[in-house]
Amino acid sequence: MDFSSIPAALPALWEGMQTTLLLLVLGVLGGVLLGTLLAMLRLSHNPLLAGIAATYVNYFRSIPLLLVITWFYFAVPFVLREITGEDTPVGAFASCLVAFVMFEAAYFCEIVRAGIQSIPRGQMSAAQALGMTYGQSMRLIILPQAFRKMTPLLLQQSIILFQDTSLVYSVGLMDFLNAARSRGDIVGQPHELLLVAGLVYFIVSFAASQLVKRLQKRLTP
Amino acid sequence: MISIRNVSKWYGDFQVLSDCTTEVRKGEVVVVCGPSGSGKSTLIKCVNALEPFQQGDIVVDGTSLAAPKTDLPKLRARVGMVFQHFELFPHLTVTENLTLAQIKVLGRDKAEATEKGLALLDRVGLKAHAHKHPGQLSGGQQQRVAIARALAMDPVVMLFDEPTSALDPEMVNEVLDVMVQLAQEGMTMMCVTHEMGFARKVANRVIFMDSGSIVEDCATEAFFGDISARSERARQFLAKILPH
Ligand SMILES: Nc1ncnc2c1ncn2[C@@H]1O[C@H](COP(=O)(O)OP(=O)(O)O)[C@@H](O)[C@H]1O
Ligand SMILES: [Mg+2]
């Protein structure tokens, strides 16, 4: 083992980490947003909307993420061409982000749905009895309470997503893991760099889960 | 003020309300009692359209609930409702509980809503607790806040669904006192409660329900006065809940 090339590799690794983190943050934000929308559809009294949302969720939970990433890598430019009528180069990052948002939304949907259902029904009645519309009651009363309860679970899912971002190597995006791999190949020390990468993934994920555990303790009185 | 006309309601095959008809006039206090599961909560929830019904109509202050064009949120904003389990919003402070709907539903500005909310909080004797969260209050205090929250919307009628039955006995009176005061000020009230002392004191009429039907609907003095004139089921019920 020879770790002498690590210091020189740090800038490239940091650049990769930035891509990973950007993908993570945007993926979580988009995923939670779309997931919340799906959750509300699943809980709506319209059987058609609820059915569509349920099909979406069950579908995306039944296929591997790697497939979704590869698929969207080809699908996103194709769909854009259909819409705009011209070739629009989107790059691996954008198509990966779309893939993550669509895929993670299915998981976030189930978390949000459970969160909404954990709020006593009387809260919705009370909000509506004060004259709030269904939408206002959701936005002002139900969702704020649900999100507070769900925060630990959402963060846990985000930690999983942090690790899953490494799958973007399949379409050539230079995330943290891919940066480590290519760097290792260039300097001829692939094992050392992968070891370092593994250590970084472990430290970040482990530290984050410890934080989540603490938060969970604070949120449950 | 409230006119309930031949209302029937089913949950699937199960009929919860059978042909209920009654009237609550302006300024009147009506107490609804009856055994558990007789449909009292369902009836009162139908009055502000929290529950739909399949037959009949309810007219609240001139607005028909069965009419398809009725703006239900707007109607509910004029009907105050107090729940058995208070249902204060735990993520908001007491003041925010009192002002949120005033601001979002009635469009009052924050200063006006806060002034109104705090005045009502003072009236239920809880001004010192304005900044707290509901979880920091006792059950009786929470229910008084819930009453103030409903009153902040300037309702034309107040509905109560067993407002004291989830409370420890020593807290029942502080809530009943607020309700008695409200009744004496002329508020139109429809109260599901088993507090017969309250009924005797302020109710104009008592309704007795059993198995989804209104079995008795008569003046308070008559209801408690001549027991022998009451139906068999009402007599059994009264024998159970009245101390002898
Ligand atoms: N959502 C519901 N679905 C099916 N049955 C219900 C529902 N809510 C209430 N019921 C039934 O309707 C009947 C009347 O309930 P309720 O109005 O709560 O009675 P009360 O308030 O007089 O105790 C009960 O038998 C209850 O089990
Ligand atoms: Mg009830």
XYZ file of N, CA and C in Angstrom, chain A residues 119-134 136 139-145 148, chain B residues 48 50-51 73-74 76-77 79 81 83 86-92 97 100-101 104-105 149-150 153:
150
model
N -50.828 12.076 11.810
C -51.446 13.238 12.459
C -52.921 12.898 12.713
N -53.395 13.072 13.952
C -54.780 12.706 14.273
C -55.781 13.368 13.325
N -56.807 12.612 12.956
C -57.805 13.134 12.011
C -58.479 14.398 12.512
N -58.584 14.520 13.825
C -59.235 15.685 14.404
C -58.564 16.996 14.028
N -57.268 16.947 13.707
C -56.570 18.173 13.339
C -57.127 18.731 12.022
N -57.388 17.837 11.084
C -57.974 18.273 9.817
C -59.384 18.817 10.058
N -60.159 18.096 10.889
C -61.513 18.576 11.203
C -61.457 19.959 11.834
N -60.540 20.138 12.790
C -60.457 21.417 13.488
C -60.085 22.534 12.520
N -59.136 22.264 11.638
C -58.730 23.282 10.667
C -59.896 23.636 9.750
N -60.598 22.598 9.275
C -61.717 22.865 8.370
C -62.871 23.535 9.102
N -63.054 23.172 10.383
C -64.137 23.792 11.153
C -63.895 25.290 11.317
N -62.624 25.721 11.209
C -62.328 27.149 11.301
C -62.478 27.852 9.954
N -62.915 27.104 8.945
C -63.152 27.711 7.649
C -61.998 27.566 6.669
N -60.939 26.864 7.090
C -59.835 26.673 6.145
C -60.255 25.679 5.067
N -59.751 25.902 3.857
C -60.000 24.939 2.790
C -59.119 23.713 3.035
N -59.369 22.655 2.255
C -58.551 21.450 2.383
C -57.071 21.789 2.158
N -55.491 24.716 2.488
C -54.946 25.497 3.604
C -54.684 24.600 4.811
N -51.524 22.611 4.194
C -50.317 23.425 4.147
C -49.990 24.029 5.515
N -51.015 24.487 6.236
C -50.753 25.235 7.469
C -50.791 24.359 8.715
N -51.527 23.263 8.667
C -51.742 22.470 9.882
C -51.140 21.068 9.779
N -51.484 20.325 8.748
C -51.089 18.915 8.692
C -49.614 18.748 8.301
N -49.222 19.343 7.167
C -47.852 19.127 6.697
C -46.779 19.631 7.665
N -46.940 20.819 8.263
C -45.892 21.247 9.211
C -45.697 20.245 10.354
N -46.791 19.687 10.858
C -46.665 18.691 11.929
C -46.070 17.394 11.400
N -42.302 17.680 10.762
C -41.552 17.665 12.005
C -41.329 16.222 12.466
N -71.949 21.430 10.544
C -71.018 22.312 9.826
C -70.294 21.573 8.699
N -68.798 18.897 8.271
C -67.579 18.098 8.395
C -67.863 16.663 7.973
N -69.129 16.279 8.047
C -69.565 14.971 7.549
C -70.679 15.210 6.532
N -66.332 25.850 3.112
C -65.379 26.522 4.015
C -65.921 27.845 4.549
N -66.601 28.590 3.691
C -67.138 29.891 4.109
C -68.203 29.695 5.192
N -68.439 27.099 7.253
C -67.808 26.618 8.486
C -67.145 27.751 9.259
N -66.668 28.769 8.533
C -66.018 29.888 9.202
C -67.001 30.628 10.107
N -69.480 29.048 11.746
C -69.969 28.112 12.762
C -68.791 27.694 13.647
N -66.800 25.507 16.400
C -66.898 24.111 16.816
C -65.846 23.816 17.875
N -64.217 20.606 20.119
C -64.122 19.152 20.046
C -63.833 18.532 21.406
N -60.114 18.761 22.141
C -59.601 20.133 21.990
C -59.134 20.437 20.567
N -58.199 19.584 20.057
C -57.666 19.765 18.702
C -57.048 21.140 18.497
N -56.347 21.625 19.520
C -55.507 22.796 19.277
C -54.361 22.353 18.371
N -53.736 23.316 17.682
C -52.647 22.970 16.777
C -51.335 22.970 17.567
N -50.741 21.787 17.789
C -49.621 21.684 18.733
C -48.347 22.371 18.251
N -48.226 22.616 16.945
C -46.989 23.234 16.448
C -47.051 24.756 16.505
N -48.198 25.291 16.949
C -48.346 26.742 17.023
C -48.500 27.178 18.482
N -52.607 29.939 17.491
C -53.839 29.155 17.388
C -55.049 30.066 17.267
N -54.511 32.365 13.539
C -54.241 31.819 12.201
C -55.460 31.898 11.272
N -56.588 31.363 11.734
C -57.760 31.340 10.847
C -58.319 32.746 10.641
N -55.944 33.960 7.876
C -55.967 33.231 6.598
C -57.373 33.091 6.029
N -58.372 33.033 6.899
C -59.734 32.802 6.401
C -60.517 34.110 6.308
N -60.616 30.197 20.517
C -60.240 30.114 19.100
C -61.491 30.130 18.207
N -62.508 29.383 18.625
C -63.743 29.360 17.838
C -64.434 30.725 17.887
N -63.604 33.804 15.535
C -64.126 33.910 14.170
C -65.490 34.601 14.146
